[in-house]
Coordinates of C-alpha atoms and ligand atoms in Angstrom, one line a residue:
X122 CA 9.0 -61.8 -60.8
X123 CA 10.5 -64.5 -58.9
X124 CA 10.1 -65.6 -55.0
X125 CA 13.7 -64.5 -54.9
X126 CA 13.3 -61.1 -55.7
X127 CA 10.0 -60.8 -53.7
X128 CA 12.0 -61.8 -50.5
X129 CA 14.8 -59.3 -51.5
X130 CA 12.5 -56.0 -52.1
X131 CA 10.4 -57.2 -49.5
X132 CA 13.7 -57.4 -47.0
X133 CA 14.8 -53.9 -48.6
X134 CA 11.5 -52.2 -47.9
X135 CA 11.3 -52.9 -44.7
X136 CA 14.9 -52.5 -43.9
X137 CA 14.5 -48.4 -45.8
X138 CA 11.2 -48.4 -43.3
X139 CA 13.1 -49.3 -40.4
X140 CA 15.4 -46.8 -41.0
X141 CA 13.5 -43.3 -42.1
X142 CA 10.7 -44.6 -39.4
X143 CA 12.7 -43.7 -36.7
X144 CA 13.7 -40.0 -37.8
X145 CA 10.7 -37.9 -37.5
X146 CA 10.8 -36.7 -41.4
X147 CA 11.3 -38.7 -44.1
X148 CA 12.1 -36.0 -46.6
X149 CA 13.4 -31.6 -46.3
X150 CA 11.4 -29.6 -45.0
X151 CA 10.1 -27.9 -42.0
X152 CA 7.0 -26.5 -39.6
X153 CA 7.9 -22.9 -41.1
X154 CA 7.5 -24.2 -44.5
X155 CA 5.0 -26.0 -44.5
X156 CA 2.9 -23.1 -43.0
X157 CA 4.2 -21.0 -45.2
X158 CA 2.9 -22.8 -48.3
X159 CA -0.7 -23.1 -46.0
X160 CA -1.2 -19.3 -46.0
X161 CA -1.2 -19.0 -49.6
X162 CA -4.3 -21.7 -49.5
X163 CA -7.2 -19.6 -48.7
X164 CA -10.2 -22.1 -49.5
X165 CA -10.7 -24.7 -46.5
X166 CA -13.4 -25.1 -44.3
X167 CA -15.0 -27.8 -42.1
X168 CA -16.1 -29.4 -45.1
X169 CA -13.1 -29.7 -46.5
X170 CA -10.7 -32.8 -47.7
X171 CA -7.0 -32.4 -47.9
X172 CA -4.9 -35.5 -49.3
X173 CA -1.5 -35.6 -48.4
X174 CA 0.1 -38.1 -51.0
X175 CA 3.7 -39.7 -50.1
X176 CA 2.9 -38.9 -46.3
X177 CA 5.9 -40.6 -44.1
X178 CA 5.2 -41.1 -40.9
X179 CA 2.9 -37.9 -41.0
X180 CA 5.9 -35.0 -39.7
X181 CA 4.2 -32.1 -42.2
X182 CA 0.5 -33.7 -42.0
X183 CA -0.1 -33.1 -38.6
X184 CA 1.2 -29.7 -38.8
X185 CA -1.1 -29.3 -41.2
X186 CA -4.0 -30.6 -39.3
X187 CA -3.4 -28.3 -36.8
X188 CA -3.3 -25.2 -38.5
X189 CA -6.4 -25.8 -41.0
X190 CA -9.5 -27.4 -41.0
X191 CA -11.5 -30.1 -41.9
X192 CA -10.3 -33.8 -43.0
X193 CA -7.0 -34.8 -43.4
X194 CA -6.7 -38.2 -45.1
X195 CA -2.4 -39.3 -45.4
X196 CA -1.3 -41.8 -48.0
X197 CA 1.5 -43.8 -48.1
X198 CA 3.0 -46.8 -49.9
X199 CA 4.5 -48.2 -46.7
X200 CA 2.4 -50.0 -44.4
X201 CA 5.0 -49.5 -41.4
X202 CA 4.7 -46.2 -42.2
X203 CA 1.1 -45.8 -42.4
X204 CA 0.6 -47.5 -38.5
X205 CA 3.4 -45.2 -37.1
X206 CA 1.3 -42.0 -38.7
X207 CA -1.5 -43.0 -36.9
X208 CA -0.1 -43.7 -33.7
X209 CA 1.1 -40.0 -34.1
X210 CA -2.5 -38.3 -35.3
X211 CA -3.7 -40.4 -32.1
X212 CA -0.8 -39.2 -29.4
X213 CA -1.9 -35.6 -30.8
X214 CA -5.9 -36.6 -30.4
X215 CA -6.6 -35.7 -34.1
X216 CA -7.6 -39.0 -34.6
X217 CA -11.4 -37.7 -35.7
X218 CA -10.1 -35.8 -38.1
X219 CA -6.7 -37.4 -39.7
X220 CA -6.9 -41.0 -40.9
X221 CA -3.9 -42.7 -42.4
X222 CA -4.5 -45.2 -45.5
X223 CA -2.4 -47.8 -47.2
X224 CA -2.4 -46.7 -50.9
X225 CA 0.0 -45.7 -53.9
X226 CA -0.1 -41.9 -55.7
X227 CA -0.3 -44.0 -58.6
X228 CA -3.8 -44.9 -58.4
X229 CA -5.6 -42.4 -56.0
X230 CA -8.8 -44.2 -54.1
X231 CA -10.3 -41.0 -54.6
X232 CA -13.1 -39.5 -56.3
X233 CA -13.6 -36.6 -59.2
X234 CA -13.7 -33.2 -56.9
X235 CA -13.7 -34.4 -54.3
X236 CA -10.5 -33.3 -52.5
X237 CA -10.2 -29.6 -51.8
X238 CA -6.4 -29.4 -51.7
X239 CA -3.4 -31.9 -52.6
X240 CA -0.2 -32.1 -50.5
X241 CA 2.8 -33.7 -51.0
X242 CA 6.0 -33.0 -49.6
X243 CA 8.9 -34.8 -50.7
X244 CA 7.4 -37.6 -52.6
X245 CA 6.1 -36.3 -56.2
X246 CA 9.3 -37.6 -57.3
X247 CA 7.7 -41.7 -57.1
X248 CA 5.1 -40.5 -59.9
X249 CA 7.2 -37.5 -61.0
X250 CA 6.2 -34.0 -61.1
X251 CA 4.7 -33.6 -64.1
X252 CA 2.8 -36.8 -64.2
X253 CA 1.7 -36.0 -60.6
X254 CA 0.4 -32.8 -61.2
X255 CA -1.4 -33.8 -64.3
X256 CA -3.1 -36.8 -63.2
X257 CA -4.0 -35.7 -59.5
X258 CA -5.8 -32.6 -61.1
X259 CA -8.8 -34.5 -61.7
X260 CA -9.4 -35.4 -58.1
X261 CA -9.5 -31.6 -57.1
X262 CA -12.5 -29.3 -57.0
X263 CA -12.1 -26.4 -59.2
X264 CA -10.6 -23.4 -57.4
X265 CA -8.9 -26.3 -55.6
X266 CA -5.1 -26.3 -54.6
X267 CA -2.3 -28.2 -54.9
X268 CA 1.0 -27.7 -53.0
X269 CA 4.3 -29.9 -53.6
X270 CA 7.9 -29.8 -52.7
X271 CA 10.2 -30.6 -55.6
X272 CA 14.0 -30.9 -56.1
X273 CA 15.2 -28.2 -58.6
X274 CA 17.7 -26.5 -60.1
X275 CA 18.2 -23.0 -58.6
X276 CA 21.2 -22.4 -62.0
X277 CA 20.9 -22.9 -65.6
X278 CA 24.2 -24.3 -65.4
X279 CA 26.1 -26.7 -62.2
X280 CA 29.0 -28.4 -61.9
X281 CA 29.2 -32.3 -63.8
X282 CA 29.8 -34.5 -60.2
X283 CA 26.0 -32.9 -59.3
X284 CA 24.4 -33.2 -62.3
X285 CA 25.2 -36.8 -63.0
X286 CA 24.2 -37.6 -59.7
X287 CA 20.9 -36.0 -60.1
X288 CA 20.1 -36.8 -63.3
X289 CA 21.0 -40.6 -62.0
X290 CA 18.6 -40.2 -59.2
X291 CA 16.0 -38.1 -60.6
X292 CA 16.0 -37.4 -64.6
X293 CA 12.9 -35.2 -64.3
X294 CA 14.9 -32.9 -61.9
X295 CA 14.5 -29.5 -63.9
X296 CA 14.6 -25.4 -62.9
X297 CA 11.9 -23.6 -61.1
X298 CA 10.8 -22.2 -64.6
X299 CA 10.5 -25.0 -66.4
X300 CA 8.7 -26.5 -63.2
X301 CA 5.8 -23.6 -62.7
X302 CA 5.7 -24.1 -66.9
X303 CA 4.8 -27.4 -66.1
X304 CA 2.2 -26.6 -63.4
X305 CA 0.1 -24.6 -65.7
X306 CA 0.1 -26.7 -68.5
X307 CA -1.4 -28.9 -66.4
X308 CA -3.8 -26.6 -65.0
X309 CA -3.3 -24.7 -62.8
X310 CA -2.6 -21.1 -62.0
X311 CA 0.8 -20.4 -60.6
X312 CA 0.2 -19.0 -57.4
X313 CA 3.5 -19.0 -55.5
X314 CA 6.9 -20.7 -55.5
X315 CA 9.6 -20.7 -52.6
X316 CA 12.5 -22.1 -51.7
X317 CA 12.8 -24.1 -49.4
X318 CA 16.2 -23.0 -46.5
X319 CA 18.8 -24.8 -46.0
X320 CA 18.3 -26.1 -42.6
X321 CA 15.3 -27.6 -44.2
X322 CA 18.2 -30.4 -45.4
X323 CA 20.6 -30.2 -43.2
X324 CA 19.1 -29.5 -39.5
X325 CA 15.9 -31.5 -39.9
X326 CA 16.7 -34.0 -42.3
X327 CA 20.5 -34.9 -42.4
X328 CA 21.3 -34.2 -38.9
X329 CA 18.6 -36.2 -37.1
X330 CA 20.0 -39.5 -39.3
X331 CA 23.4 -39.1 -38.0
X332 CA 22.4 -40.5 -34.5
X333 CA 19.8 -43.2 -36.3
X334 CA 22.6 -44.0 -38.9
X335 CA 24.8 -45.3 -35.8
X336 CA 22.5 -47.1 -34.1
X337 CA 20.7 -48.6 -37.2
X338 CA 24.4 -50.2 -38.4
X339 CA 25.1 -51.6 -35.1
X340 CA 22.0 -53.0 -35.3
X341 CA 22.8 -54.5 -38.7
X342 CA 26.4 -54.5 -38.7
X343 CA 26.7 -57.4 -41.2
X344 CA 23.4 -56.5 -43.4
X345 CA 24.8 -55.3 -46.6
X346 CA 22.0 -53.8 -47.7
X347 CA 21.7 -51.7 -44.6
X348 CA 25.5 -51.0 -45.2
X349 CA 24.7 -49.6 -48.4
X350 CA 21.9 -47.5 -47.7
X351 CA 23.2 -45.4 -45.0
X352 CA 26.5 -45.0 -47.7
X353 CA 24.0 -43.5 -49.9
X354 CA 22.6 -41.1 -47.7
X355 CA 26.0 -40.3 -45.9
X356 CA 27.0 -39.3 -49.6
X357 CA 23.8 -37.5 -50.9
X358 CA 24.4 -35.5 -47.6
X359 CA 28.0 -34.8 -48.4
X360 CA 27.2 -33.9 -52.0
X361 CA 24.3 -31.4 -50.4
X362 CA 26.8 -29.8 -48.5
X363 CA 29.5 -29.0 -51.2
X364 CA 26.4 -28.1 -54.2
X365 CA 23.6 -26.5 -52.4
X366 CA 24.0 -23.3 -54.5
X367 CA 22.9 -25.5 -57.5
X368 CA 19.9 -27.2 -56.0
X369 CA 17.1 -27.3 -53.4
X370 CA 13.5 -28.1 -52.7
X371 CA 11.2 -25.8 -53.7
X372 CA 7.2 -25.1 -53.1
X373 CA 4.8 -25.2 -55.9
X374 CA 1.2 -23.9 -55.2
X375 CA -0.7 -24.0 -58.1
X376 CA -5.0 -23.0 -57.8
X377 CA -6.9 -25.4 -60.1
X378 CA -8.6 -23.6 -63.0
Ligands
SAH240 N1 6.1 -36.4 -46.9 C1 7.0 -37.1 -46.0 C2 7.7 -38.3 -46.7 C3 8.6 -38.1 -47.8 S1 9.6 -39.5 -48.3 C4 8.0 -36.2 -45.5 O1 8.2 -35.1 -46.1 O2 8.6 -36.4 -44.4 C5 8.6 -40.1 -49.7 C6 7.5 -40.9 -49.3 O3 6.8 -41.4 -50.5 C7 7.8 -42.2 -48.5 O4 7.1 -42.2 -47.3 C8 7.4 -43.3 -49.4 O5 7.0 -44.5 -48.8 C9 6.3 -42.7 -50.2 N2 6.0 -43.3 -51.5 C10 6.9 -43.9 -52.4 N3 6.2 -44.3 -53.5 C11 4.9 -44.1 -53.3 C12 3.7 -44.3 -54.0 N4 3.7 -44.8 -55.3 N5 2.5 -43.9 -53.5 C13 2.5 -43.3 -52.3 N6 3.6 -43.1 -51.5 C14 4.8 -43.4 -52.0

């Protein structure tokens, strides 16, 4: 790897952290959803650990601290993202019980058992699903959980302009069949699946860029690269708004056997 291309990523990463740092979710979803997925999780106590892998800037983690119990540890490739999520556990004083850490889904600093349920919203896509789900099963105690948000096809069958973009983006992108399939192969038991609604896309994660995307391009109004990367997310929202009947988030929960 050259210097070269070290300066580039390194000028890209921080440009894409810039960017998603100042909307409050980095990924679909919302409050209602991620509750929704907590009430199928009936093991957690004071005792327990909850990972949240692919964190952000925190958005679903502190909800998540403040409707369960126990410790909450958030990890995230991003450094810039990392600080801002603990600025946010400490503005909410859950400081004691939330800690961000610098780390990569790729190589959990975890041990066996230890954690008592995995989360993961919007991110099992950097490991992939079905890598993630097999690998981080080792880390959970048995009779653990594991609850992840997961692009998918809601058809067998979608028009070409969406699938090549998809398959582009995210090869592994499969139905919610093939996906709960996948869960308990790895082993777990299926315990619920849900879609996630629209507004999930478009009022909390498409909308909120619109005033960031303006200010973000004045900011860098000859940057290329930030040029390019509010293009991209300009089109993925366009392309959400003409194929949503094809495709979605959805929730896994799976119980570890
Ligand atoms: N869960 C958050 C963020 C989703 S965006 C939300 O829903 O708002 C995906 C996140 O995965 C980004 O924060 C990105 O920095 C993180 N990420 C990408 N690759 C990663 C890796 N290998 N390990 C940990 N986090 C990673």
């Amino acid at each position: 790897m050259s210097n070269e291309y070290i300066n580039i990523h390194e000028f890209d990463f921080n440009l894409i952290c810039e960017y998603f740092s100042s909307i409050e979710r980095q990924g679909p979803g919302s409050v209602e959803s991620t509750l929704k997925a907590l009430s199928f999780i009936d093991n957690l106590s004071n005792q327990s650990v909850i990972a949240d892998l692919g964190c952000g800037t925190g958005g679903q983690t502190m909800t998540l601290a403040q409707h369960s119990k126990g410790k909450l540890l958030g990890l995230d490739l991003f450094p810039g993202f990392i600080d801002r999520f603990n600025e946010n556990a400490a503005n909410l004083n859950l400081q004691d019980r939330v800690k961000g850490i610098v780390g990569s889904m790729v190589e959990l600093p975890f041990q066996a058992e230890e954690l008592d349920l995995i989360w993961s919203e919007g991110a099992i896509y950097n490991i992939g699903f079905e890598r993630g789900v097999s690998e981080w099963h080792k880390y959970l105690k048995t009779g653990g959980y594991i609850a992840v948000t997961e692009a998918s096809w809601f058809t067998d069958e979608r028009p070409a302009e969406i699938n090549d973009f998809w398959n582009e983006a995210y090869p592994e992108i499969d139905t919610i069949p093939v996906k709960v399939a996948q869960l308990q192969k790895a082993g777990y038991i299926p315990i619920a699946t849900f879609c996630l609604p629209e507004t999930c896309w478009t009022k909390n994660f498409y909308e909120p860029q619109l005033a960031a995307q303006d200010m973000f391009l004045r900011k860098h109004i000859d940057n290329q690269t930030a040029n390019e990367l509010v293009a991209n997310e300009r089109h993925e929202a366009e392309l959400y708004s003409k194929y949503k009947d094809y495709y979605g988030y959805v929730f896994y929960i799976g119980k570890k056997r």
